[in-house]
Amino acid sequence: MPLTDRVLMGPGPCNPYPEAVQALARPMLGHLDPEFVALLDETCERLRTVLRTDNPMTLPISGTGSAGMEAAFVNLVGPGDPVVIGVNGVFGARMCDVAARCGAEVVAVEAPWGQPIDPQRLLDAHPAPRVIAVVHAETSTGVRSDIAPLGAGKGDALLLVDCVTSVGGIEVDVDGWGVDIAYAGTQKCLGVAPGLAPLTVSERARERLVERSPSWYLDLRMIGRYTGPATGARTYHHTAPVSMVMSLHAGLGALLDEGLDAAVARHADCGRRLQQGLVDLGFELFAAEGHRLPQLTTVWVPGGVDDGATRAALLDRYGIEVGGGLGEFAGRVWRVGCMGHTARHRNVTLLLGALAELMDRR
Ligand code: PLP
């Protein structure tokens, strides 16, 4: 089967929007060419729209989602700073690692995998944290944690949110929820190839950036070129990944042409059909009810279904990629993505039909 027929239903990347793929073939431009600079400005404006923010400092960091995570911490956290972090999966744990490397006093608030983070426990974890950090959509478990109560109760702390798997797939409201710094990745519900990390920083957080970040590359005080006149002089810092920015610009264009609310509704509808279909086939859902992500469904692998063999058959015979479980859930849980351009009824129907055939349910 040609690789162009692959249906990417793992935890990421998804199938990019066709517009985002086509943009990768556009003629190369110099990174200081006025055409490119205008396109970059428009890309930042589109990011403000999808993140629902007016933050002047909103830009695509050069690097994958983890670069966004690292940029957030190395610009806000210094040695000895108390940082409260929700941990209910791999990516909360990664935040702890990154914060600890900045010298933070990390206060981890843990919840079992499959459960959301209780906002009140985060708010009560330390009397005066500099930062409260949480993953909105945990890709290792398919769980959504609530952000709005953290913004309402954060006090003097800065609220840092990982939106890698959420933005473009479920509601994200940076300004409405009082989020101070949020980052994402291009390869999930934004429907673009991996390679950039959209980042937004509130004016409140900008005033409290560390004096001298230990990272040269990710120092937000130096990345003026991206943010332009609104936040400082546009000067050379590093060469922008021109083709990836063009692709993000086009992918965001496709998303906004559809309408953000319509895209969120499409993800919700596909997730609902997929989760019901999997239950009908005998799968049990893993994530806590009421906190399940439509764009990333986690299920227990039923007894009698061989994890590796079944996922290999899905790939070989039907061209469908499905993700395996992580950590102690490897071999026992599947992670089924339905994100970005992949979130279509036809893909849900194809996967459910393929599973029914493989499991001999028809
Ligand atoms: N945060 C979350 C919630 C993720 O799902 C991922 C990747 O899957 C990351 C951070 C890291 O992003 P990347 O793998 O693009 O560096």
mmCIF file of C-alpha atoms and ligand atoms in Angstrom:
data_model
loop_
_atom_site.group_PDB
_atom_site.id
_atom_site.type_symbol
_atom_site.label_atom_id
_atom_site.label_comp_id
_atom_site.label_asym_id
_atom_site.label_seq_id
_atom_site.Cartn_x
_atom_site.Cartn_y
_atom_site.Cartn_z
ATOM 1 C CA MET A 1 0.000 0.000 0.000
ATOM 2 C CA PRO A 2 1.491 3.399 -0.924
ATOM 3 C CA LEU A 3 2.628 5.467 2.044
ATOM 4 C CA THR A 4 0.398 8.287 0.791
ATOM 5 C CA ASP A 5 -2.556 6.119 1.869
ATOM 6 C CA ARG A 6 -1.502 5.943 5.500
ATOM 7 C CA VAL A 7 -4.195 7.003 7.965
ATOM 8 C CA LEU A 8 -2.386 8.370 10.993
ATOM 9 C CA MET A 9 -4.540 7.509 14.008
ATOM 10 C CA GLY A 10 -1.748 7.384 16.546
ATOM 11 C CA PRO A 11 -1.136 9.981 19.248
ATOM 12 C CA GLY A 12 0.605 12.148 16.644
ATOM 13 C CA PRO A 13 1.453 13.262 14.046
ATOM 14 C CA CYS A 14 -1.900 13.276 12.279
ATOM 15 C CA ASN A 15 -2.420 13.543 8.522
ATOM 16 C CA PRO A 16 -1.724 17.220 7.816
ATOM 17 C CA TYR A 17 -4.291 19.394 6.067
ATOM 18 C CA PRO A 18 -3.617 19.230 2.288
ATOM 19 C CA GLU A 19 -3.011 22.988 2.257
ATOM 20 C CA ALA A 20 -0.236 22.549 4.833
ATOM 21 C CA VAL A 21 1.402 19.828 2.734
ATOM 22 C CA GLN A 22 1.218 21.855 -0.467
ATOM 23 C CA ALA A 23 2.779 24.862 1.251
ATOM 24 C CA LEU A 24 5.929 22.826 1.926
ATOM 25 C CA ALA A 25 6.576 22.908 -1.833
ATOM 26 C CA ARG A 26 6.350 26.694 -2.148
ATOM 27 C CA PRO A 27 9.435 28.498 -3.500
ATOM 28 C CA MET A 28 11.994 29.190 -0.787
ATOM 29 C CA LEU A 29 12.150 32.761 0.478
ATOM 30 C CA GLY A 30 14.868 34.506 2.443
ATOM 31 C CA HIS A 31 13.969 34.659 6.114
ATOM 32 C CA LEU A 32 14.186 38.471 6.024
ATOM 33 C CA ASP A 33 12.341 38.806 2.688
ATOM 34 C CA PRO A 34 9.419 41.221 3.196
ATOM 35 C CA GLU A 35 7.077 38.570 1.727
ATOM 36 C CA PHE A 36 8.152 36.108 4.386
ATOM 37 C CA VAL A 37 8.066 38.659 7.199
ATOM 38 C CA ALA A 38 4.468 39.517 6.257
ATOM 39 C CA LEU A 39 3.571 35.826 6.192
ATOM 40 C CA LEU A 40 5.181 35.357 9.614
ATOM 41 C CA ASP A 41 3.193 38.281 11.030
ATOM 42 C CA GLU A 42 -0.001 36.770 9.652
ATOM 43 C CA THR A 43 0.931 33.369 11.101
ATOM 44 C CA CYS A 44 1.320 34.951 14.562
ATOM 45 C CA GLU A 45 -2.059 36.655 14.131
ATOM 46 C CA ARG A 46 -3.656 33.311 13.189
ATOM 47 C CA LEU A 47 -2.071 31.734 16.265
ATOM 48 C CA ARG A 48 -3.650 34.459 18.430
ATOM 49 C CA THR A 49 -7.010 33.533 16.943
ATOM 50 C CA VAL A 50 -6.727 29.776 17.558
ATOM 51 C CA LEU A 51 -5.352 30.279 21.074
ATOM 52 C CA ARG A 52 -7.959 32.971 21.781
ATOM 53 C CA THR A 53 -5.497 35.596 22.977
ATOM 54 C CA ASP A 54 -4.446 39.164 22.301
ATOM 55 C CA ASN A 55 -0.923 38.548 23.642
ATOM 56 C CA PRO A 56 1.542 40.504 21.447
ATOM 57 C CA MET A 57 4.178 37.863 22.216
ATOM 58 C CA THR A 58 2.678 34.961 20.277
ATOM 59 C CA LEU A 59 5.004 33.126 17.930
ATOM 60 C CA PRO A 60 6.075 29.757 16.555
ATOM 61 C CA ILE A 61 9.187 28.556 18.397
ATOM 62 C CA SER A 62 11.602 26.695 16.087
ATOM 63 C CA GLY A 63 11.427 23.145 17.399
ATOM 64 C CA THR A 64 8.810 20.568 18.353
ATOM 65 C CA GLY A 65 6.363 20.796 21.254
ATOM 66 C CA SER A 66 9.086 19.982 23.772
ATOM 67 C CA ALA A 67 10.945 23.119 22.643
ATOM 68 C CA GLY A 68 7.813 25.068 23.545
ATOM 69 C CA MET A 69 7.790 23.404 26.961
ATOM 70 C CA GLU A 70 11.455 24.180 27.489
ATOM 71 C CA ALA A 71 11.037 27.786 26.269
ATOM 72 C CA ALA A 72 8.256 28.302 28.805
ATOM 73 C CA PHE A 73 10.334 27.068 31.741
ATOM 74 C CA VAL A 74 13.759 28.517 30.900
ATOM 75 C CA ASN A 75 12.218 31.972 30.578
ATOM 76 C CA LEU A 76 10.094 31.929 33.725
ATOM 77 C CA VAL A 77 11.890 29.777 36.271
ATOM 78 C CA GLY A 78 15.177 30.329 38.080
ATOM 79 C CA PRO A 79 17.088 28.455 40.796
ATOM 80 C CA GLY A 80 15.056 27.895 43.954
ATOM 81 C CA ASP A 81 11.731 29.041 42.481
ATOM 82 C CA PRO A 82 8.797 26.976 43.763
ATOM 83 C CA VAL A 83 6.957 25.435 40.819
ATOM 84 C CA VAL A 84 3.787 23.337 41.266
ATOM 85 C CA ILE A 85 3.249 20.802 38.470
ATOM 86 C CA GLY A 86 0.327 18.439 37.848
ATOM 87 C CA VAL A 87 1.495 14.968 36.906
ATOM 88 C CA ASN A 88 -0.993 12.434 35.518
ATOM 89 C CA GLY A 89 1.063 11.088 32.647
ATOM 90 C CA VAL A 90 4.273 11.320 30.638
ATOM 91 C CA PHE A 91 4.114 15.002 29.770
ATOM 92 C CA GLY A 92 3.507 16.305 33.286
ATOM 93 C CA ALA A 93 6.514 14.223 34.315
ATOM 94 C CA ARG A 94 8.533 15.790 31.476
ATOM 95 C CA MET A 95 7.615 19.249 32.801
ATOM 96 C CA CYS A 96 9.049 18.246 36.213
ATOM 97 C CA ASP A 97 12.306 17.198 34.563
ATOM 98 C CA VAL A 98 12.581 20.461 32.611
ATOM 99 C CA ALA A 99 11.724 22.606 35.668
ATOM 100 C CA ALA A 100 14.237 20.703 37.828
ATOM 101 C CA ARG A 101 16.958 21.394 35.228
ATOM 102 C CA CYS A 102 16.197 25.117 35.692
ATOM 103 C CA GLY A 103 16.908 24.636 39.404
ATOM 104 C CA ALA A 104 13.264 24.922 40.473
ATOM 105 C CA GLU A 105 11.914 23.562 43.725
ATOM 106 C CA VAL A 106 9.455 21.202 42.037
ATOM 107 C CA VAL A 107 6.232 20.361 43.881
ATOM 108 C CA ALA A 108 4.620 17.525 41.904
ATOM 109 C CA VAL A 109 0.891 16.964 42.422
ATOM 110 C CA GLU A 110 0.212 13.468 41.164
ATOM 111 C CA ALA A 111 -2.998 11.841 39.974
ATOM 112 C CA PRO A 112 -3.364 8.261 38.714
ATOM 113 C CA TRP A 113 -2.970 7.795 34.968
ATOM 114 C CA GLY A 114 -6.415 8.049 33.380
ATOM 115 C CA GLN A 115 -7.641 10.636 35.924
ATOM 116 C CA PRO A 116 -7.617 14.447 35.569
ATOM 117 C CA ILE A 117 -5.658 16.772 37.852
ATOM 118 C CA ASP A 118 -7.843 18.240 40.622
ATOM 119 C CA PRO A 119 -7.343 22.030 40.268
ATOM 120 C CA GLN A 120 -7.851 22.643 43.990
ATOM 121 C CA ARG A 121 -5.016 20.253 44.864
ATOM 122 C CA LEU A 122 -2.711 22.240 42.568
ATOM 123 C CA LEU A 123 -3.809 25.538 44.117
ATOM 124 C CA ASP A 124 -3.292 24.185 47.657
ATOM 125 C CA ALA A 125 0.095 22.550 46.988
ATOM 126 C CA HIS A 126 2.296 25.558 47.887
ATOM 127 C CA PRO A 127 1.570 28.905 49.636
ATOM 128 C CA ALA A 128 3.443 31.057 47.099
ATOM 129 C CA PRO A 129 4.460 29.260 43.910
ATOM 130 C CA ARG A 130 6.104 31.239 41.145
ATOM 131 C CA VAL A 131 4.512 28.999 38.513
ATOM 132 C CA ILE A 132 1.603 26.536 38.428
ATOM 133 C CA ALA A 133 1.931 24.209 35.456
ATOM 134 C CA VAL A 134 -0.395 21.621 33.974
ATOM 135 C CA VAL A 135 -0.965 19.647 30.784
ATOM 136 C CA HIS A 136 -4.381 20.460 29.338
ATOM 137 C CA ALA A 137 -4.670 17.278 27.240
ATOM 138 C CA GLU A 138 -2.459 14.379 28.440
ATOM 139 C CA THR A 139 -1.533 12.470 25.307
ATOM 140 C CA SER A 140 -0.272 9.473 27.264
ATOM 141 C CA THR A 141 -3.723 8.860 28.778
ATOM 142 C CA GLY A 142 -6.342 10.733 26.705
ATOM 143 C CA VAL A 143 -7.404 12.863 29.681
ATOM 144 C CA ARG A 144 -8.414 16.551 29.787
ATOM 145 C CA SER A 145 -7.738 18.566 32.936
ATOM 146 C CA ASP A 146 -9.670 21.752 33.738
ATOM 147 C CA ILE A 147 -7.757 25.010 33.338
ATOM 148 C CA ALA A 148 -10.279 27.787 34.120
ATOM 149 C CA PRO A 149 -10.322 27.190 37.937
ATOM 150 C CA LEU A 150 -6.523 27.504 37.969
ATOM 151 C CA GLY A 151 -6.662 30.905 36.298
ATOM 152 C CA ALA A 152 -9.342 32.033 38.737
ATOM 153 C CA GLY A 153 -7.399 30.847 41.792
ATOM 154 C CA LYS A 154 -3.752 31.361 40.797
ATOM 155 C CA GLY A 155 -3.216 34.545 42.860
ATOM 156 C CA ASP A 156 0.277 35.893 42.233
ATOM 157 C CA ALA A 157 1.485 32.727 40.476
ATOM 158 C CA LEU A 158 1.993 32.462 36.725
ATOM 159 C CA LEU A 159 -0.164 29.820 35.012
ATOM 160 C CA LEU A 160 1.710 27.676 32.468
ATOM 161 C CA VAL A 161 -0.330 25.320 30.265
ATOM 162 C CA ASP A 162 0.682 22.624 27.768
ATOM 163 C CA CYS A 163 -1.792 22.844 24.874
ATOM 164 C CA VAL A 164 0.095 20.510 22.520
ATOM 165 C CA THR A 165 -2.759 18.057 22.005
ATOM 166 C CA SER A 166 -5.668 20.354 22.853
ATOM 167 C CA VAL A 167 -5.484 23.401 20.577
ATOM 168 C CA GLY A 168 -7.567 23.063 17.425
ATOM 169 C CA GLY A 169 -9.307 19.950 18.792
ATOM 170 C CA ILE A 170 -11.052 21.104 21.956
ATOM 171 C CA GLU A 171 -11.755 24.548 23.382
ATOM 172 C CA VAL A 172 -8.672 26.519 24.427
ATOM 173 C CA ASP A 173 -9.212 30.050 25.778
ATOM 174 C CA VAL A 174 -5.880 31.506 26.856
ATOM 175 C CA ASP A 175 -7.135 34.987 27.792
ATOM 176 C CA GLY A 176 -10.526 33.860 29.085
ATOM 177 C CA TRP A 177 -8.934 31.298 31.411
ATOM 178 C CA GLY A 178 -6.142 33.577 32.657
ATOM 179 C CA VAL A 179 -3.312 31.510 31.206
ATOM 180 C CA ASP A 180 0.068 33.309 31.342
ATOM 181 C CA ILE A 181 2.101 31.096 29.069
ATOM 182 C CA ALA A 182 0.968 28.303 26.787
ATOM 183 C CA TYR A 183 2.688 26.257 24.137
ATOM 184 C CA ALA A 184 1.521 23.795 21.510
ATOM 185 C CA GLY A 185 2.858 21.586 18.729
ATOM 186 C CA THR A 186 2.014 21.694 15.058
ATOM 187 C CA GLN A 187 1.504 17.969 14.466
ATOM 188 C CA LYS A 188 -1.678 17.287 16.421
ATOM 189 C CA CYS A 189 -5.027 19.067 16.003
ATOM 190 C CA LEU A 190 -3.438 22.003 14.153
ATOM 191 C CA GLY A 191 -2.947 19.558 11.279
ATOM 192 C CA VAL A 192 0.608 20.452 10.240
ATOM 193 C CA ALA A 193 3.819 18.387 10.174
ATOM 194 C CA PRO A 194 5.890 18.260 13.395
ATOM 195 C CA GLY A 195 8.529 20.963 13.710
ATOM 196 C CA LEU A 196 7.177 24.131 15.332
ATOM 197 C CA ALA A 197 5.904 24.984 18.799
ATOM 198 C CA PRO A 198 3.388 27.826 18.894
ATOM 199 C CA LEU A 199 3.927 29.812 22.103
ATOM 200 C CA THR A 200 2.036 32.679 23.701
ATOM 201 C CA VAL A 201 3.111 34.821 26.665
ATOM 202 C CA SER A 202 0.835 37.218 28.586
ATOM 203 C CA GLU A 203 2.012 40.754 29.268
ATOM 204 C CA ARG A 204 2.003 39.836 32.978
ATOM 205 C CA ALA A 205 4.422 36.968 32.312
ATOM 206 C CA ARG A 206 6.538 39.071 29.958
ATOM 207 C CA GLU A 207 7.178 41.529 32.763
ATOM 208 C CA ARG A 208 8.381 38.647 34.914
ATOM 209 C CA LEU A 209 10.691 36.806 32.499
ATOM 210 C CA VAL A 210 13.965 35.766 34.140
ATOM 211 C CA GLU A 211 16.738 38.329 33.671
ATOM 212 C CA ARG A 212 19.052 35.972 31.806
ATOM 213 C CA SER A 213 17.711 32.651 30.573
ATOM 214 C CA PRO A 214 20.228 29.782 30.726
ATOM 215 C CA SER A 215 19.193 28.934 27.142
ATOM 216 C CA TRP A 216 20.580 31.116 24.370
ATOM 217 C CA TYR A 217 18.388 29.644 21.636
ATOM 218 C CA LEU A 218 15.117 29.855 23.545
ATOM 219 C CA ASP A 219 15.696 33.213 25.261
ATOM 220 C CA LEU A 220 12.446 35.077 24.650
ATOM 221 C CA ARG A 221 14.114 38.420 25.365
ATOM 222 C CA MET A 222 16.242 37.796 22.278
ATOM 223 C CA ILE A 223 13.672 36.355 19.869
ATOM 224 C CA GLY A 224 12.508 39.823 18.791
ATOM 225 C CA ARG A 225 12.657 38.929 15.130
ATOM 226 C CA TYR A 226 9.556 36.814 15.439
ATOM 227 C CA THR A 227 7.372 39.127 17.436
ATOM 228 C CA GLY A 228 8.328 42.275 15.612
ATOM 229 C CA PRO A 229 7.482 45.881 16.385
ATOM 230 C CA ALA A 230 4.820 45.084 19.012
ATOM 231 C CA THR A 231 7.359 43.563 21.387
ATOM 232 C CA GLY A 232 10.735 44.965 20.332
ATOM 233 C CA ALA A 233 12.892 45.501 17.309
ATOM 234 C CA ARG A 234 12.755 42.848 14.612
ATOM 235 C CA THR A 235 16.343 41.700 14.423
ATOM 236 C CA TYR A 236 18.113 38.542 13.313
ATOM 237 C CA HIS A 237 18.297 35.882 16.002
ATOM 238 C CA HIS A 238 18.308 32.560 14.139
ATOM 239 C CA THR A 239 17.234 31.554 10.646
ATOM 240 C CA ALA A 240 13.507 30.880 10.671
ATOM 241 C CA PRO A 241 12.453 27.429 9.385
ATOM 242 C CA VAL A 242 10.844 29.179 6.439
ATOM 243 C CA SER A 243 9.033 26.214 4.854
ATOM 244 C CA MET A 244 7.599 25.052 8.160
ATOM 245 C CA VAL A 245 6.290 28.542 8.919
ATOM 246 C CA MET A 246 4.690 28.627 5.450
ATOM 247 C CA SER A 247 3.110 25.264 6.174
ATOM 248 C CA LEU A 248 1.811 26.382 9.581
ATOM 249 C CA HIS A 249 0.403 29.528 7.975
ATOM 250 C CA ALA A 250 -1.475 27.397 5.430
ATOM 251 C CA GLY A 251 -2.660 24.821 7.993
ATOM 252 C CA LEU A 252 -4.003 27.560 10.267
ATOM 253 C CA GLY A 253 -5.659 29.081 7.202
ATOM 254 C CA ALA A 254 -7.461 25.793 6.505
ATOM 255 C CA LEU A 255 -8.521 25.523 10.141
ATOM 256 C CA LEU A 256 -9.815 29.091 10.296
ATOM 257 C CA ASP A 257 -11.564 28.800 6.923
ATOM 258 C CA GLU A 258 -13.501 25.887 8.374
ATOM 259 C CA GLY A 259 -13.996 27.905 11.574
ATOM 260 C CA LEU A 260 -12.484 27.085 14.952
ATOM 261 C CA ASP A 261 -15.841 26.162 16.474
ATOM 262 C CA ALA A 262 -16.683 23.943 13.499
ATOM 263 C CA ALA A 263 -13.316 22.165 13.771
ATOM 264 C CA VAL A 264 -13.847 21.601 17.504
ATOM 265 C CA ALA A 265 -17.344 20.243 16.772
ATOM 266 C CA ARG A 266 -15.902 17.926 14.085
ATOM 267 C CA HIS A 267 -13.372 16.527 16.563
ATOM 268 C CA ALA A 268 -16.142 16.067 19.168
ATOM 269 C CA ASP A 269 -18.346 14.249 16.683
ATOM 270 C CA CYS A 270 -15.569 11.945 15.450
ATOM 271 C CA GLY A 271 -14.477 11.203 19.008
ATOM 272 C CA ARG A 272 -18.030 10.343 20.041
ATOM 273 C CA ARG A 273 -18.506 7.976 17.091
ATOM 274 C CA LEU A 274 -15.123 6.384 17.611
ATOM 275 C CA GLN A 275 -15.578 5.837 21.351
ATOM 276 C CA GLN A 276 -19.079 4.401 20.906
ATOM 277 C CA GLY A 277 -17.874 2.168 18.063
ATOM 278 C CA LEU A 278 -14.966 0.847 20.102
ATOM 279 C CA VAL A 279 -17.263 0.095 23.057
ATOM 280 C CA ASP A 280 -19.617 -1.737 20.679
ATOM 281 C CA LEU A 281 -16.654 -3.866 19.553
ATOM 282 C CA GLY A 282 -15.934 -4.836 23.174
ATOM 283 C CA PHE A 283 -13.269 -2.304 24.122
ATOM 284 C CA GLU A 284 -13.368 -0.610 27.517
ATOM 285 C CA LEU A 285 -12.485 3.083 27.637
ATOM 286 C CA PHE A 286 -9.466 3.942 29.798
ATOM 287 C CA ALA A 287 -9.820 7.664 30.565
ATOM 288 C CA ALA A 288 -12.146 8.958 33.288
ATOM 289 C CA GLU A 289 -15.663 9.734 32.098
ATOM 290 C CA GLY A 290 -16.312 13.450 31.711
ATOM 291 C CA HIS A 291 -12.622 14.091 30.995
ATOM 292 C CA ARG A 292 -12.175 12.063 27.804
ATOM 293 C CA LEU A 293 -10.496 13.749 24.872
ATOM 294 C CA PRO A 294 -12.381 13.318 21.583
ATOM 295 C CA GLN A 295 -9.124 13.688 19.671
ATOM 296 C CA LEU A 296 -7.239 10.987 21.609
ATOM 297 C CA THR A 297 -9.144 7.931 22.719
ATOM 298 C CA THR A 298 -7.558 5.431 25.087
ATOM 299 C CA VAL A 299 -8.905 1.888 25.424
ATOM 300 C CA TRP A 300 -7.919 -1.255 27.266
ATOM 301 C CA VAL A 301 -6.856 -3.944 24.810
ATOM 302 C CA PRO A 302 -9.479 -6.705 25.250
ATOM 303 C CA GLY A 303 -8.437 -10.171 26.350
ATOM 304 C CA GLY A 304 -7.753 -12.364 23.338
ATOM 305 C CA VAL A 305 -6.582 -9.433 21.192
ATOM 306 C CA ASP A 306 -2.824 -9.466 20.618
ATOM 307 C CA ASP A 307 -1.569 -5.859 20.939
ATOM 308 C CA GLY A 308 1.446 -5.996 18.629
ATOM 309 C CA ALA A 309 -0.035 -8.362 16.019
ATOM 310 C CA THR A 310 -3.306 -6.454 15.730
ATOM 311 C CA ARG A 311 -1.683 -3.037 15.392
ATOM 312 C CA ALA A 312 0.779 -4.476 12.854
ATOM 313 C CA ALA A 313 -2.126 -5.925 10.846
ATOM 314 C CA LEU A 314 -3.941 -2.575 10.949
ATOM 315 C CA LEU A 315 -0.855 -0.948 9.471
ATOM 316 C CA ASP A 316 0.011 -3.638 6.926
ATOM 317 C CA ARG A 317 -3.459 -4.487 5.634
ATOM 318 C CA TYR A 318 -5.350 -1.225 6.058
ATOM 319 C CA GLY A 319 -2.631 1.428 6.286
ATOM 320 C CA ILE A 320 -3.934 2.582 9.685
ATOM 321 C CA GLU A 321 -1.542 3.581 12.450
ATOM 322 C CA VAL A 322 -2.752 3.251 16.041
ATOM 323 C CA GLY A 323 -0.576 4.053 19.077
ATOM 324 C CA GLY A 324 0.356 1.693 21.890
ATOM 325 C CA GLY A 325 0.260 2.409 25.603
ATOM 326 C CA LEU A 326 3.159 3.978 27.478
ATOM 327 C CA GLY A 327 4.946 2.974 30.691
ATOM 328 C CA GLU A 328 3.119 0.334 32.707
ATOM 329 C CA PHE A 329 0.278 0.438 30.143
ATOM 330 C CA ALA A 330 2.461 -0.684 27.223
ATOM 331 C CA GLY A 331 0.798 -3.724 25.638
ATOM 332 C CA ARG A 332 -2.416 -3.132 27.627
ATOM 333 C CA VAL A 333 -3.774 0.147 26.303
ATOM 334 C CA TRP A 334 -4.129 1.666 22.837
ATOM 335 C CA ARG A 335 -4.071 5.361 22.038
ATOM 336 C CA VAL A 336 -6.213 6.177 19.038
ATOM 337 C CA GLY A 337 -5.803 9.660 17.621
ATOM 338 C CA CYS A 338 -8.433 11.448 15.577
ATOM 339 C CA MET A 339 -6.805 14.816 15.123
ATOM 340 C CA GLY A 340 -6.605 17.578 12.557
ATOM 341 C CA HIS A 341 -7.288 16.422 9.003
ATOM 342 C CA THR A 342 -7.518 12.809 10.255
ATOM 343 C CA ALA A 343 -10.654 13.658 12.254
ATOM 344 C CA ARG A 344 -13.126 12.615 9.555
ATOM 345 C CA HIS A 345 -16.053 10.175 9.692
ATOM 346 C CA ARG A 346 -14.526 8.121 6.900
ATOM 347 C CA ASN A 347 -11.420 7.400 8.975
ATOM 348 C CA VAL A 348 -13.495 6.418 12.009
ATOM 349 C CA THR A 349 -15.560 4.090 9.826
ATOM 350 C CA LEU A 350 -12.434 2.602 8.251
ATOM 351 C CA LEU A 351 -10.804 1.880 11.609
ATOM 352 C CA LEU A 352 -13.942 0.381 13.147
ATOM 353 C CA GLY A 353 -14.510 -1.758 10.050
ATOM 354 C CA ALA A 354 -10.905 -2.925 9.992
ATOM 355 C CA LEU A 355 -11.024 -3.834 13.681
ATOM 356 C CA ALA A 356 -14.302 -5.708 13.213
ATOM 357 C CA GLU A 357 -12.704 -7.772 10.441
ATOM 358 C CA LEU A 358 -9.515 -8.431 12.382
ATOM 359 C CA MET A 359 -11.434 -9.351 15.535
ATOM 360 C CA ASP A 360 -13.800 -11.484 13.466
ATOM 361 C CA ARG A 361 -16.829 -9.551 14.688
ATOM 362 C CA ARG A 362 -18.724 -9.589 11.402
HETATM 363 N N1 PLP B 1 3.227 17.733 25.518
HETATM 364 C C1 PLP B 1 2.285 16.886 25.086
HETATM 365 C C2 PLP B 1 0.952 16.875 25.761
HETATM 366 C C3 PLP B 1 2.550 16.021 24.024
HETATM 367 O O1 PLP B 1 1.619 15.183 23.594
HETATM 368 C C4 PLP B 1 3.809 16.056 23.406
HETATM 369 C C5 PLP B 1 4.118 15.145 22.302
HETATM 370 O O2 PLP B 1 3.388 14.249 21.974
HETATM 371 C C6 PLP B 1 4.763 16.961 23.888
HETATM 372 C C7 PLP B 1 4.444 17.787 24.952
HETATM 373 C C8 PLP B 1 6.107 17.028 23.279
HETATM 374 O O3 PLP B 1 6.014 17.412 21.951
HETATM 375 P P1 PLP B 1 7.080 16.938 20.854
HETATM 376 O O4 PLP B 1 7.071 15.437 20.853
HETATM 377 O O5 PLP B 1 6.522 17.544 19.606
HETATM 378 O O6 PLP B 1 8.390 17.502 21.245
#
